[in-house]
CSV table of C-alpha atoms in Angstrom, one decimal:
chain,number,residue,atom,x,y,z
Y,1,MET,CA,-5.3,14.7,11.7
Y,2,GLY,CA,-5.8,18.4,13.1
Y,3,GLU,CA,-7.8,16.9,16.1
Y,4,LYS,CA,-7.0,16.9,19.7
Y,5,LEU,CA,-7.3,13.6,21.4
Y,6,VAL,CA,-7.3,13.7,25.4
Y,7,PHE,CA,-5.4,10.8,27.1
Y,8,ILE,CA,-5.4,9.8,30.7
Y,9,ARG,CA,-3.3,7.8,32.9
Y,10,LEU,CA,-5.3,4.8,34.6
Y,11,PRO,CA,-3.4,3.3,37.5
Y,12,SER,CA,-4.0,-0.2,38.2
Y,13,LEU,CA,-6.6,-0.9,41.2
Y,14,GLU,CA,-6.0,-2.8,44.4
Y,15,PRO,CA,-8.0,-6.1,44.5
Y,16,SER,CA,-10.3,-4.1,47.2
Y,17,GLY,CA,-10.8,-0.6,47.8
Y,18,GLY,CA,-10.3,0.8,44.4
Y,19,VAL,CA,-7.4,2.5,45.4
Y,20,PRO,CA,-4.6,3.3,42.8
Y,21,SER,CA,-1.4,1.1,43.2
Y,22,GLN,CA,1.1,2.7,41.3
Y,23,SER,CA,2.1,6.5,41.0
Y,24,ALA,CA,0.7,8.4,38.1
Y,25,SER,CA,4.2,8.8,36.3
Y,26,ALA,CA,4.6,4.9,36.1
Y,27,VAL,CA,1.7,4.0,34.0
Y,28,PRO,CA,0.8,4.5,30.3
Y,29,TRP,CA,-1.6,7.0,28.7
Y,30,THR,CA,-4.8,5.6,27.6
Y,31,ASP,CA,-7.3,7.4,25.2
Y,32,ILE,CA,-10.0,8.6,27.3
Y,33,ARG,CA,-12.7,7.2,24.8
Y,34,SER,CA,-11.2,3.6,24.8
Y,35,LEU,CA,-12.9,0.6,25.9
Y,36,GLU,CA,-10.1,0.3,28.6
Y,37,CYS,CA,-10.8,3.9,30.1
Y,38,GLU,CA,-14.6,2.9,30.2
Y,39,GLN,CA,-13.9,-0.7,32.0
Y,40,HIS,CA,-11.7,1.2,34.3
Y,41,LEU,CA,-14.5,3.4,35.3
Y,42,GLN,CA,-16.8,0.5,35.7
Y,43,ARG,CA,-14.5,-1.3,38.1
Y,44,ILE,CA,-14.2,2.0,40.2
Y,45,SER,CA,-18.1,2.1,40.5
Y,46,ALA,CA,-18.6,-1.6,41.2
Y,47,ARG,CA,-15.9,-1.4,44.0
Y,48,GLN,CA,-17.1,1.9,45.6
Y,49,PHE,CA,-21.0,1.3,45.1
Y,50,SER,CA,-21.6,-2.3,44.5
Y,51,ARG,CA,-23.1,-1.7,40.9
Y,52,GLY,CA,-21.9,-0.9,37.6
Y,53,PRO,CA,-22.6,2.7,36.2
Y,54,THR,CA,-25.1,3.5,33.5
Y,55,ARG,CA,-24.0,4.6,30.0
Y,56,GLU,CA,-25.1,7.9,30.7
Y,57,VAL,CA,-22.9,8.2,33.7
Y,58,ILE,CA,-19.9,7.1,31.9
Y,59,SER,CA,-20.7,9.3,29.1
Y,60,ASP,CA,-21.0,12.4,31.4
Y,61,VAL,CA,-17.7,11.5,33.4
Y,62,VAL,CA,-15.8,11.1,30.1
Y,63,ARG,CA,-17.1,14.2,28.7
Y,64,HIS,CA,-16.2,16.2,31.9
Y,65,LEU,CA,-12.7,14.6,32.1
Y,66,GLU,CA,-12.0,15.3,28.4
Y,67,ALA,CA,-13.0,18.9,29.1
Y,68,ARG,CA,-10.6,19.3,31.7
Y,69,GLY,CA,-7.9,17.4,29.6
Y,70,LEU,CA,-8.4,20.1,26.8
Y,71,ASP,CA,-6.8,22.6,28.8
Y,72,TYR,CA,-3.6,21.0,29.3
Y,73,ASP,CA,-0.6,21.5,26.9
Y,74,PRO,CA,-0.9,19.3,24.2
Y,75,ARG,CA,1.9,16.5,23.5
Y,76,PRO,CA,2.7,14.9,19.9
Y,77,MET,CA,1.3,11.4,19.8
Y,78,ALA,CA,2.6,8.2,18.3
Y,79,THR,CA,2.2,4.6,17.9
Y,80,ARG,CA,5.2,2.3,19.0
Y,81,ILE,CA,7.8,4.6,17.6
Y,82,GLY,CA,7.9,8.2,17.8
Y,83,TYR,CA,10.3,11.3,17.2
Y,84,ALA,CA,10.4,14.3,19.4
Y,85,ASP,CA,13.3,16.8,20.3
Y,86,ASN,CA,15.7,15.0,17.9
Y,87,LYS,CA,15.4,11.8,19.5
Y,88,LEU,CA,13.5,8.4,18.8
Y,89,TYR,CA,11.2,6.8,21.2
Y,90,LEU,CA,10.3,3.3,21.2
Y,91,ASP,CA,7.3,2.1,23.4
Y,92,LEU,CA,8.0,-1.1,25.2
Y,93,GLY,CA,4.3,-1.8,25.6
Y,94,GLY,CA,4.5,-2.5,29.2
Y,95,SER,CA,2.5,-1.5,32.0
Y,96,ASN,CA,4.7,0.7,33.6
Y,97,GLY,CA,4.9,2.8,30.6
Y,98,TYR,CA,8.7,2.6,30.1
Y,99,ALA,CA,10.0,3.5,26.7
Y,100,VAL,CA,13.4,3.4,25.1
Y,101,GLU,CA,14.9,6.8,24.1
Y,102,ILE,CA,17.4,6.6,21.2
Y,103,SER,CA,19.6,9.5,21.2
Y,104,PRO,CA,22.6,10.5,18.9
Y,105,MET,CA,23.8,12.4,21.9
Y,106,ASP,CA,23.8,9.5,24.2
Y,107,PRO,CA,27.5,7.6,24.6
Y,108,VAL,CA,25.4,4.1,24.6
Y,109,GLY,CA,22.9,5.4,22.1
Y,110,TYR,CA,19.7,4.5,24.3
Y,111,ARG,CA,18.4,4.5,27.6
Y,112,VAL,CA,15.3,3.5,29.3
Y,113,VAL,CA,13.0,6.4,30.2
Y,114,SER,CA,9.7,6.2,32.5
Y,115,ASP,CA,7.9,9.4,31.1
Y,116,PRO,CA,8.8,10.2,27.1
Y,117,PRO,CA,7.8,13.7,26.0
Y,118,LEU,CA,5.2,12.3,23.7
Y,119,ILE,CA,2.0,10.1,24.2
Y,120,PHE,CA,1.8,6.7,22.7
Y,121,ARG,CA,-1.5,5.2,21.6
Y,122,ARG,CA,-2.0,1.3,21.8
Y,123,GLY,CA,-4.2,-0.7,20.4
Y,124,ARG,CA,-6.1,-3.7,22.4
Y,125,ASP,CA,-3.7,-6.3,20.8
Y,126,PHE,CA,-0.7,-4.3,21.7
Y,127,GLY,CA,2.4,-6.3,22.7
Y,128,GLU,CA,5.2,-6.1,25.1
Y,129,LEU,CA,8.9,-5.5,23.9
Y,130,PRO,CA,11.8,-6.5,26.6
Y,131,ALA,CA,14.1,-3.9,27.9
Y,132,PRO,CA,17.1,-3.8,25.7
Y,133,THR,CA,20.3,-5.2,27.1
Y,134,SER,CA,24.4,-5.5,26.3
Y,135,GLY,CA,25.8,-8.4,24.6
Y,136,GLY,CA,24.1,-8.2,21.1
Y,137,TYR,CA,26.2,-8.7,18.0
Y,138,ARG,CA,26.2,-9.9,14.2
Y,139,ALA,CA,26.6,-13.5,14.6
Y,140,MET,CA,23.7,-13.9,17.1
Y,141,PHE,CA,21.4,-12.2,14.6
Y,142,ASP,CA,22.6,-14.2,11.6
Y,143,SER,CA,22.0,-17.5,13.3
Y,144,LEU,CA,18.3,-16.7,13.5
Y,145,PHE,CA,18.0,-16.9,9.7
Y,146,PRO,CA,19.8,-19.6,8.1
Y,147,ASN,CA,17.3,-19.6,5.2
Y,148,LEU,CA,19.0,-16.1,4.0
Y,149,THR,CA,22.1,-15.8,2.4
Y,150,LYS,CA,24.6,-13.1,3.7
Y,151,GLN,CA,23.7,-10.5,1.4
Y,152,GLY,CA,19.6,-11.4,2.5
Y,153,ARG,CA,20.5,-10.9,5.9
Y,154,ASP,CA,22.2,-7.5,5.2
Y,155,ALA,CA,18.8,-6.5,3.4
Y,156,LEU,CA,16.9,-7.5,6.3
Y,157,LEU,CA,18.9,-5.4,8.7
Y,158,GLY,CA,18.3,-2.6,6.7
Y,159,VAL,CA,14.6,-3.2,6.7
Y,160,LEU,CA,14.7,-3.5,10.8
Y,161,VAL,CA,16.7,-0.5,11.0
Y,162,GLY,CA,14.7,1.3,8.3
Y,163,SER,CA,11.7,0.6,10.2
Y,164,PHE,CA,12.8,3.5,13.0
Y,165,LEU,CA,13.2,6.2,10.0
Y,166,PRO,CA,12.0,9.4,11.4
Y,167,ASP,CA,10.9,11.0,8.0
Y,168,GLY,CA,10.9,9.8,4.3
Y,169,ALA,CA,9.7,6.6,2.6
Y,170,TYR,CA,9.6,3.3,4.5
Y,171,PRO,CA,10.5,0.4,2.1
Y,172,CYS,CA,7.7,-2.4,1.3
Y,173,THR,CA,9.2,-5.5,2.2
Y,174,PHE,CA,8.3,-8.5,0.1
Y,175,LEU,CA,9.5,-12.1,1.6
Y,176,THR,CA,9.5,-14.4,-1.0
Y,177,GLY,CA,10.4,-18.2,-1.8
Y,178,PRO,CA,9.0,-21.7,-2.0
Y,179,GLN,CA,6.9,-23.4,0.6
Y,180,GLY,CA,8.8,-24.5,3.7
Y,181,SER,CA,11.4,-21.9,3.4
Y,182,GLY,CA,10.6,-19.9,6.8
Y,183,LYS,CA,8.8,-17.0,5.4
Y,184,SER,CA,6.1,-16.9,7.9
Y,185,VAL,CA,8.3,-17.6,10.9
Y,186,THR,CA,10.7,-14.9,9.9
Y,187,SER,CA,7.6,-12.8,9.5
Y,188,ASP,CA,6.8,-13.3,13.2
Y,189,LEU,CA,10.3,-12.9,14.3
Y,190,ILE,CA,10.7,-9.4,12.3
Y,191,ARG,CA,7.4,-8.2,14.1
Y,192,SER,CA,8.7,-9.3,17.2
Y,193,MET,CA,11.6,-7.0,17.1
Y,194,ILE,CA,9.7,-3.9,16.4
Y,195,ASP,CA,6.1,-4.2,16.9
Y,196,PRO,CA,4.7,-7.5,18.8
Y,197,LEU,CA,1.2,-8.4,19.3
Y,198,LYS,CA,-0.3,-10.1,22.3
Y,199,SER,CA,-1.8,-12.9,20.2
Y,200,GLY,CA,1.4,-13.8,18.2
Y,201,GLY,CA,2.9,-12.7,14.9
Y,202,GLY,CA,0.1,-10.8,13.6
Y,203,ARG,CA,0.0,-12.0,10.0
Y,204,GLY,CA,-3.3,-11.4,8.3
Y,205,THR,CA,-4.7,-11.6,4.9
Y,206,LEU,CA,-4.3,-8.8,2.7
Y,207,PRO,CA,-7.7,-7.0,2.4
Y,208,SER,CA,-9.1,-6.4,-1.2
Y,209,LYS,CA,-10.7,-2.9,-0.4
Y,210,VAL,CA,-8.3,0.1,0.1
Y,211,GLU,CA,-10.5,1.6,3.2
Y,212,ASP,CA,-9.9,-1.7,5.0
Y,213,LEU,CA,-6.3,-1.8,4.2
Y,214,MET,CA,-5.8,1.6,5.3
Y,215,THR,CA,-8.0,1.0,8.6
Y,216,ILE,CA,-5.9,-2.1,9.5
Y,217,VAL,CA,-2.3,-0.3,8.7
Y,218,ALA,CA,-3.4,2.8,10.8
Y,219,SER,CA,-4.3,0.6,14.0
Y,220,GLY,CA,-0.6,-0.3,14.6
Y,221,TYR,CA,3.1,0.4,13.4
Y,222,LEU,CA,4.3,-2.3,11.4
Y,223,ALA,CA,1.7,-4.4,9.2
Y,224,THR,CA,2.1,-7.8,8.3
Y,225,PHE,CA,0.4,-9.8,5.6
Y,226,ASP,CA,0.5,-13.5,4.6
Y,227,ASN,CA,0.3,-15.1,1.2
Y,228,ALA,CA,0.0,-11.8,-0.6
Y,229,SER,CA,0.5,-13.0,-4.1
Y,230,ARG,CA,-2.5,-11.6,-5.7
Y,231,ILE,CA,-2.5,-7.6,-5.4
Y,232,ASN,CA,-5.2,-5.6,-7.3
Y,233,GLU,CA,-4.4,-2.3,-8.8
Y,234,ASP,CA,-5.9,-0.3,-6.2
Y,235,ILE,CA,-4.2,-2.0,-3.4
Y,236,ALA,CA,-0.9,-1.8,-5.0
Y,237,ASN,CA,-1.2,2.0,-5.2
Y,238,ALA,CA,-2.4,2.3,-1.5
Y,239,LEU,CA,0.7,0.3,-0.6
Y,240,CYS,CA,2.6,3.0,-2.4
Y,241,GLN,CA,0.8,5.6,-0.6
Y,242,ILE,CA,1.3,4.1,2.5
Y,243,SER,CA,5.1,3.5,2.2
Y,244,THR,CA,5.6,7.3,1.4
Y,245,GLY,CA,2.7,8.6,3.6
Y,246,GLY,CA,-0.9,8.9,2.5
Y,247,ASN,CA,-4.3,10.1,3.1
Y,248,MET,CA,-7.7,8.4,3.7
Y,249,GLN,CA,-10.5,10.8,3.7
Y,250,VAL,CA,-14.0,9.4,4.5
Y,251,ARG,CA,-17.1,11.3,5.5
Y,252,LYS,CA,-17.5,11.6,9.3
Y,253,LEU,CA,-20.3,9.2,10.6
Y,254,TYR,CA,-23.7,10.8,11.3
Y,255,THR,CA,-22.3,14.1,9.9
Y,256,GLN,CA,-23.0,15.8,6.5
Y,257,GLY,CA,-20.0,18.1,5.0
Y,258,GLN,CA,-17.5,16.7,7.8
Y,259,VAL,CA,-14.5,14.8,6.6
Y,260,PHE,CA,-12.4,12.5,8.6
Y,261,THR,CA,-8.7,12.3,7.3
Y,262,ASN,CA,-6.3,9.3,8.6
Y,263,HIS,CA,-2.9,9.9,7.8
Y,264,VAL,CA,-1.1,6.7,7.3
Y,265,ARG,CA,2.7,6.1,6.8
Y,266,ASN,CA,4.0,2.7,8.1
Y,267,PRO,CA,6.4,0.1,7.3
Y,268,LEU,CA,5.0,-3.1,5.7
Y,269,LEU,CA,5.7,-6.6,5.6
Y,270,LEU,CA,4.3,-9.2,2.8
Y,271,SER,CA,5.0,-12.6,2.6
Y,272,SER,CA,4.4,-14.2,-0.9
Y,273,VAL,CA,5.5,-17.2,-3.0
Y,274,ALA,CA,5.9,-15.1,-6.1
Y,275,LEU,CA,6.3,-11.2,-6.9
Y,276,PRO,CA,3.5,-9.2,-8.1
Y,277,HIS,CA,5.3,-8.8,-11.8
Y,278,ASP,CA,2.8,-6.2,-13.1
Y,279,LYS,CA,3.0,-3.7,-10.2
Y,280,GLN,CA,6.6,-2.1,-11.1
Y,281,ASP,CA,5.7,1.2,-9.1
Y,282,LEU,CA,5.3,-1.1,-6.0
Y,283,LEU,CA,8.4,-3.0,-6.5
Y,284,SER,CA,10.2,0.3,-7.0
Y,285,ARG,CA,9.6,0.9,-3.2
Y,286,SER,CA,10.3,-2.4,-2.1
Y,287,VAL,CA,13.1,-4.5,-0.5
Y,288,LEU,CA,12.7,-8.2,-1.5
Y,289,LEU,CA,14.1,-11.0,0.5
Y,290,GLU,CA,14.5,-14.3,-1.2
Y,291,PHE,CA,14.3,-17.5,1.0
Y,292,LYS,CA,16.0,-20.6,0.0
Y,293,PRO,CA,14.6,-24.1,1.1
Y,294,LEU,CA,15.8,-25.1,4.6
Y,295,GLY,CA,16.1,-28.9,3.9
Y,296,LEU,CA,18.1,-30.6,6.6
Y,297,ALA,CA,18.8,-27.4,8.3
Y,298,MET,CA,15.1,-26.9,9.2
Y,299,GLN,CA,14.6,-26.4,12.7
Y,300,GLY,CA,11.1,-26.5,14.6
Y,301,GLU,CA,9.4,-23.2,15.1
Y,302,GLY,CA,9.0,-23.6,18.8
Y,303,ASP,CA,12.8,-24.0,19.1
Y,304,VAL,CA,13.5,-21.0,16.8
Y,305,LYS,CA,11.3,-18.9,18.7
Y,306,ALA,CA,12.3,-19.8,22.1
Y,307,ARG,CA,16.0,-19.1,21.3
Y,308,PHE,CA,15.1,-15.8,19.8
Y,309,ALA,CA,13.0,-15.0,23.0
Y,310,LYS,CA,16.3,-15.5,25.1
Y,311,ASP,CA,18.4,-13.5,22.6
Y,312,LEU,CA,15.8,-10.7,21.8
Y,313,PRO,CA,17.0,-8.2,24.6
Y,314,ALA,CA,20.5,-8.1,23.4
Y,315,ILE,CA,19.7,-7.9,19.8
Y,316,LEU,CA,17.2,-5.2,20.5
Y,317,GLY,CA,20.0,-3.1,22.3
Y,318,TRP,CA,22.3,-3.6,19.5
Y,319,LEU,CA,19.8,-2.3,16.8
Y,320,CYS,CA,19.0,0.5,19.0
Y,321,SER,CA,22.8,1.4,19.3
Y,322,ALA,CA,22.9,1.2,15.4
Y,323,VAL,CA,19.6,3.4,15.2
Y,324,ALA,CA,21.5,6.2,17.5
Y,325,LEU,CA,24.4,6.3,15.1
Y,326,ALA,CA,21.9,6.5,12.0
Y,327,LEU,CA,20.5,9.7,13.9
Y,328,ARG,CA,23.7,11.4,14.0
Y,329,ASP,CA,25.1,10.6,10.7
Y,330,ALA,CA,22.2,9.8,8.1
Y,331,SER,CA,22.0,13.5,6.8
Y,332,ARG,CA,25.6,13.6,6.2
Y,333,THR,CA,26.0,10.2,4.8
Y,334,LYS,CA,25.7,10.2,0.5
Y,335,VAL,CA,24.8,6.9,-1.2
Y,336,SER,CA,25.4,6.6,-4.9
Y,337,PRO,CA,23.4,5.7,-7.0
Y,338,SER,CA,20.4,6.2,-5.0
Y,339,SER,CA,16.6,5.3,-5.7
Y,340,ARG,CA,13.4,6.6,-4.7
Y,341,LEU,CA,13.9,5.4,-1.2
Y,342,VAL,CA,17.0,7.6,-0.8
Y,343,ALA,CA,16.0,8.7,2.8
Y,344,ALA,CA,16.0,5.0,3.9
Y,345,GLU,CA,19.0,4.1,2.1
Y,346,GLN,CA,21.0,7.2,3.8
Y,347,PHE,CA,19.4,6.3,7.1
Y,348,VAL,CA,20.4,2.4,6.9
Y,349,THR,CA,23.7,2.9,5.5
Y,350,ALA,CA,24.8,5.3,8.3
Y,351,ALA,CA,24.1,2.3,10.5
Y,352,GLU,CA,26.4,0.0,8.8
Y,353,PRO,CA,29.5,0.5,10.9
Y,354,ARG,CA,27.4,-0.6,14.2
Y,355,LEU,CA,25.8,-3.7,12.1
Y,356,GLY,CA,28.9,-5.4,11.1
Y,357,CYS,CA,28.4,-4.6,7.3
Y,358,GLN,CA,30.5,-3.5,4.8
Y,359,ASN,CA,30.3,0.0,3.1
Y,360,GLY,CA,27.1,0.2,1.0
Y,361,ALA,CA,26.3,-3.4,1.8
Y,362,ILE,CA,22.7,-2.8,2.5
Y,363,VAL,CA,21.9,-0.7,-0.5
Y,364,SER,CA,23.7,-3.0,-2.7
Y,365,ALA,CA,21.7,-6.1,-1.5
Y,366,TRP,CA,18.4,-4.0,-1.8
Y,367,ASN,CA,19.6,-3.0,-5.5
Y,368,ASP,CA,20.6,-6.5,-6.3
Y,369,ALA,CA,17.3,-8.0,-5.5
Y,370,ARG,CA,15.3,-5.6,-7.5
Y,371,GLU,CA,17.5,-6.0,-10.4
Y,372,ALA,CA,17.2,-9.8,-10.2
Y,373,ALA,CA,13.6,-9.4,-10.1
Y,374,THR,CA,13.5,-7.2,-12.8
Y,375,MET,CA,15.3,-9.7,-15.2
Y,376,GLU,CA,13.2,-12.8,-13.9
Y,377,LEU,CA,10.3,-10.7,-15.0
Y,378,LYS,CA,11.5,-10.1,-18.4
Y,379,GLY,CA,9.2,-11.5,-21.2
Y,380,SER,CA,6.4,-11.8,-18.6
Y,381,ASP,CA,4.2,-9.1,-19.7
Y,382,SER,CA,1.9,-9.9,-22.8
Y,383,VAL,CA,2.3,-6.4,-24.4
Y,384,ILE,CA,6.1,-6.4,-24.7
Y,385,ALA,CA,6.0,-9.8,-26.0
Y,386,LEU,CA,3.4,-8.7,-29.0
Y,387,LEU,CA,5.5,-5.4,-29.5
Y,388,GLN,CA,8.7,-7.5,-29.9
Y,389,LYS,CA,6.8,-9.8,-32.5
Y,390,ARG,CA,5.3,-6.9,-34.2
Y,391,LEU,CA,8.3,-4.8,-34.7
Y,392,THR,CA,10.2,-7.8,-36.3
Y,393,HIS,CA,7.9,-7.1,-39.2
Y,394,ILE,CA,7.5,-3.2,-39.5
Y,395,GLY,CA,10.9,-2.0,-38.3
Y,396,ASP,CA,12.3,-0.3,-35.1
Y,397,SER,CA,9.4,1.9,-34.3
Y,398,ILE,CA,5.7,2.1,-34.3
Y,399,SER,CA,3.7,5.3,-33.8
Y,400,GLY,CA,0.1,6.1,-33.6
Y,401,THR,CA,-2.6,6.7,-31.1
Y,402,SER,CA,-3.1,4.0,-28.4
Y,403,THR,CA,-5.8,2.6,-30.4
Y,404,PHE,CA,-3.8,2.2,-33.5
Y,405,ILE,CA,-1.1,0.5,-31.8
Y,406,ARG,CA,-3.3,-2.1,-29.8
Y,407,ASP,CA,-4.9,-2.8,-33.1
Y,408,GLU,CA,-1.5,-3.5,-34.7
Y,409,LEU,CA,-0.6,-6.0,-31.7
Y,410,VAL,CA,-4.0,-7.5,-31.8
Y,411,LYS,CA,-3.4,-8.2,-35.7
Y,412,SER,CA,-0.3,-10.3,-34.8
Y,413,LYS,CA,-2.7,-12.6,-32.8
Y,414,THR,CA,-5.5,-12.9,-35.3
Y,415,ASP,CA,-5.5,-16.0,-37.5
Y,416,PRO,CA,-6.7,-16.1,-41.1
Y,417,ASN,CA,-10.2,-17.2,-39.9
Y,418,GLY,CA,-10.4,-13.9,-37.9
Y,419,ARG,CA,-10.1,-15.4,-34.7
Y,420,VAL,CA,-8.0,-13.5,-32.1
Y,421,SER,CA,-6.2,-15.2,-29.1
Y,422,LEU,CA,-5.1,-12.6,-26.9
Y,423,PRO,CA,-3.3,-13.4,-23.5
Y,424,PRO,CA,-5.7,-12.9,-20.5
Y,425,ASP,CA,-3.8,-10.2,-19.1
Y,426,PHE,CA,-3.7,-8.0,-22.1
Y,427,PRO,CA,-5.4,-4.5,-22.1
Y,428,LYS,CA,-9.0,-4.7,-23.1
Y,429,THR,CA,-9.3,-1.2,-24.2
Y,430,ALA,CA,-7.1,1.3,-25.8
Y,431,GLN,CA,-7.5,3.3,-22.7
Y,432,SER,CA,-6.4,0.7,-20.4
Y,433,PHE,CA,-3.6,0.1,-22.9
Y,434,SER,CA,-2.4,3.8,-22.8
Y,435,ILE,CA,-2.3,3.5,-18.8
Y,436,HIS,CA,-0.5,0.3,-19.1
Y,437,LEU,CA,2.4,1.6,-20.8
Y,438,PRO,CA,3.8,3.8,-18.1
Y,439,LYS,CA,3.6,1.3,-15.6
Y,440,ILE,CA,5.7,-1.3,-17.7
Y,441,GLY,CA,8.5,1.3,-18.5
Y,442,VAL,CA,11.4,-0.6,-16.3
Y,443,LEU,CA,10.3,-4.0,-18.3
Y,444,LEU,CA,10.3,-2.2,-21.5
Y,445,GLU,CA,13.9,-0.7,-21.0
Y,446,ALA,CA,15.0,-4.1,-19.8
Y,447,GLU,CA,14.0,-5.6,-23.3
Y,448,GLY,CA,15.5,-2.6,-25.3
Y,449,LEU,CA,12.2,-0.7,-25.9
Y,450,GLN,CA,11.3,2.7,-25.0
Y,451,ALA,CA,7.6,4.2,-24.9
Y,452,THR,CA,7.1,7.9,-25.5
Y,453,LYS,CA,3.8,9.7,-24.9
Y,454,GLY,CA,3.1,12.6,-27.3
Y,455,THR,CA,0.3,15.1,-27.2
Y,456,HIS,CA,-3.4,14.2,-26.8
Y,457,THR,CA,-5.6,14.5,-29.7
Y,458,ASN,CA,-9.5,14.0,-30.3
Y,459,ALA,CA,-8.5,10.6,-31.6
Y,460,GLY,CA,-6.6,9.6,-28.3
Y,461,SER,CA,-3.2,9.6,-26.8
Y,462,ALA,CA,-0.2,9.6,-29.2
Y,463,TRP,CA,2.4,7.1,-28.5
Y,464,LYS,CA,5.8,6.2,-30.2
Y,465,ILE,CA,7.3,2.8,-29.2
Y,466,SER,CA,10.9,2.4,-30.5
Y,467,ARG,CA,13.9,0.1,-29.9
Y,468,ILE,CA,16.8,1.5,-28.1
Y,469,ALA,CA,20.2,0.4,-27.0
Y,470,LEU,CA,19.9,-2.1,-24.1
Y,471,ALA,CA,21.6,-0.2,-20.9
Y,472,PRO,CA,24.8,-2.0,-19.7
Y,473,PRO,CA,24.0,-4.1,-16.7
Y,474,PRO,CA,24.6,-2.6,-13.6
Y,475,THR,CA,28.1,-2.9,-11.7
Y,476,GLY,CA,26.2,-3.5,-8.3
Y,477,THR,CA,28.7,-1.0,-6.8
Y,478,VAL,CA,27.5,1.5,-4.3
Y,479,THR,CA,29.6,4.5,-3.3
Y,480,VAL,CA,29.0,5.9,0.3
Y,481,THR,CA,30.4,8.9,1.5
Y,482,ARG,CA,30.5,9.0,5.3
Y,483,PRO,CA,31.2,12.0,7.7
Y,484,PHE,CA,34.2,12.2,9.9
Y,485,ALA,CA,32.8,12.5,13.3
Y,486,PRO,CA,33.9,12.1,16.8
Y,487,VAL,CA,32.8,9.6,19.4
Y,488,ILE,CA,29.2,10.6,20.2
Y,489,SER,CA,29.3,12.9,23.3
Y,490,PRO,CA,27.7,12.2,26.6
Y,491,ILE,CA,24.4,14.1,27.5
Y,492,LEU,CA,24.9,17.0,29.4
Y,493,CYS,CA,22.6,16.6,32.2
Y,494,ALA,CA,22.3,13.7,34.6
Y,495,PRO,CA,20.7,10.5,33.4
Y,496,GLU,CA,17.4,9.2,34.4
Y,497,LYS,CA,17.6,6.6,37.1
Y,498,THR,CA,17.4,3.2,35.2
Y,499,PRO,CA,14.8,0.8,36.0
Y,500,PRO,CA,16.1,-2.5,37.5
Y,501,ALA,CA,15.4,-4.7,34.6
Y,502,PHE,CA,17.7,-2.6,32.1
Y,503,ARG,CA,21.5,-2.7,32.2
Y,504,PRO,CA,23.2,-0.2,30.2
Y,505,ILE,CA,25.7,-1.7,27.2
Y,506,GLU,CA,29.1,-0.4,26.9
Y,507,SER,CA,29.9,2.5,24.6
Y,508,VAL,CA,29.9,1.0,21.1
Y,509,LEU,CA,29.3,3.9,19.0
Y,510,ASP,CA,32.8,4.3,17.4
Y,511,SER,CA,33.5,7.0,14.9
Y,512,ALA,CA,32.4,6.7,11.4
Y,513,ALA,CA,35.6,7.1,9.2
């Protein structure tokens, strides 16, 4: 953050002579300090001088080119998806440097351009997307996910469109379900629609250290992790930061007093057999997709991926046109009730007319899944179970310091011989007990309890835990207010020449009534 990086276009070389084979405007930008740039200089030296350059020569050439590049006007930089001039750009990842321009002012919603106004940074395992084409529709998408209900497929469409959100919190998506329900295959398909890798699906193991997590996520756009059933407290907090946008600050190597800041805001995808029930803050920022066993409907992974590869260009064009509609109408779309993912909820709801979803269907699916998870987790917390047991003996409330209340709960698990049999997840100290109470606020309310923190004294934090009336169950109704807008107007300038691989789709962005 705050630093300028210099990029260079590296045209491919002819088999002999070291002469560029493409025009400079038809190749992607490459970080001048990347391994690709170093190898390019080595090939030029080998072909022109029949020997490789020394490290000192490469360093001198790179520093010379970098000094020249600093005099050029800067461009914004992005990884896979970027936002500039009220338009979204999706890097297709090919050697020609093409990107998809998604614009609310385009009658189709998108077009393929050869020179986007921002620079895309690519990792070494950066995969390629096909150019979007016409012909995509809802049934084509639904057929790929028989292990999800219709409501689950609505929620998944929201995840895909929400991954293009220009600003706001990305939902953290959990894929849950029993073994053999297709979570891993679905994770691969989702990644292939947005941010594919050369090596395949890209599912990795969720790291246990925050610095490792931030580094992995910052290296790409969509981060996917498999079998993420156990999430420690630090990683859960880091996932929340990644969803809304957080900074990782570390000391710059070989320096004193210089700090390197890495800003991370990325969509996340985690597959898990069970939800992390004690991470309510994380679940409140999450979208939960529950998969059912496939049984006789199970298809071979190879067959599913082959059919997906055939349909992907049309599905991608369909999604891009929906994103264009969201760009146009999101700021004027109101959703009630809303959550802490309000920006994402407005964005995906604005895209619903193009996705074949009923009014508010996506947000309803997200809310229903979170509510079902909360109900499923009722009674799973050891503190709540002991509070309920203690309150049946002493009345409707208990007040005191965190030390006093914790001791009262410990008494309920102490036998006449003085032996204590506490659950393994019960807070070990009064301080951890005081930290734990705010984290289970949603579960407390679901059990008809409320924890109110008072003033802090020398004896510790004061708390009052009392019974409250159970809130009525949510109706599941989501109210949507949409703008009345004309059909998206065509752009006022002549469109760029369309590459041969791209066929523009018909105008499908009807007015949202």
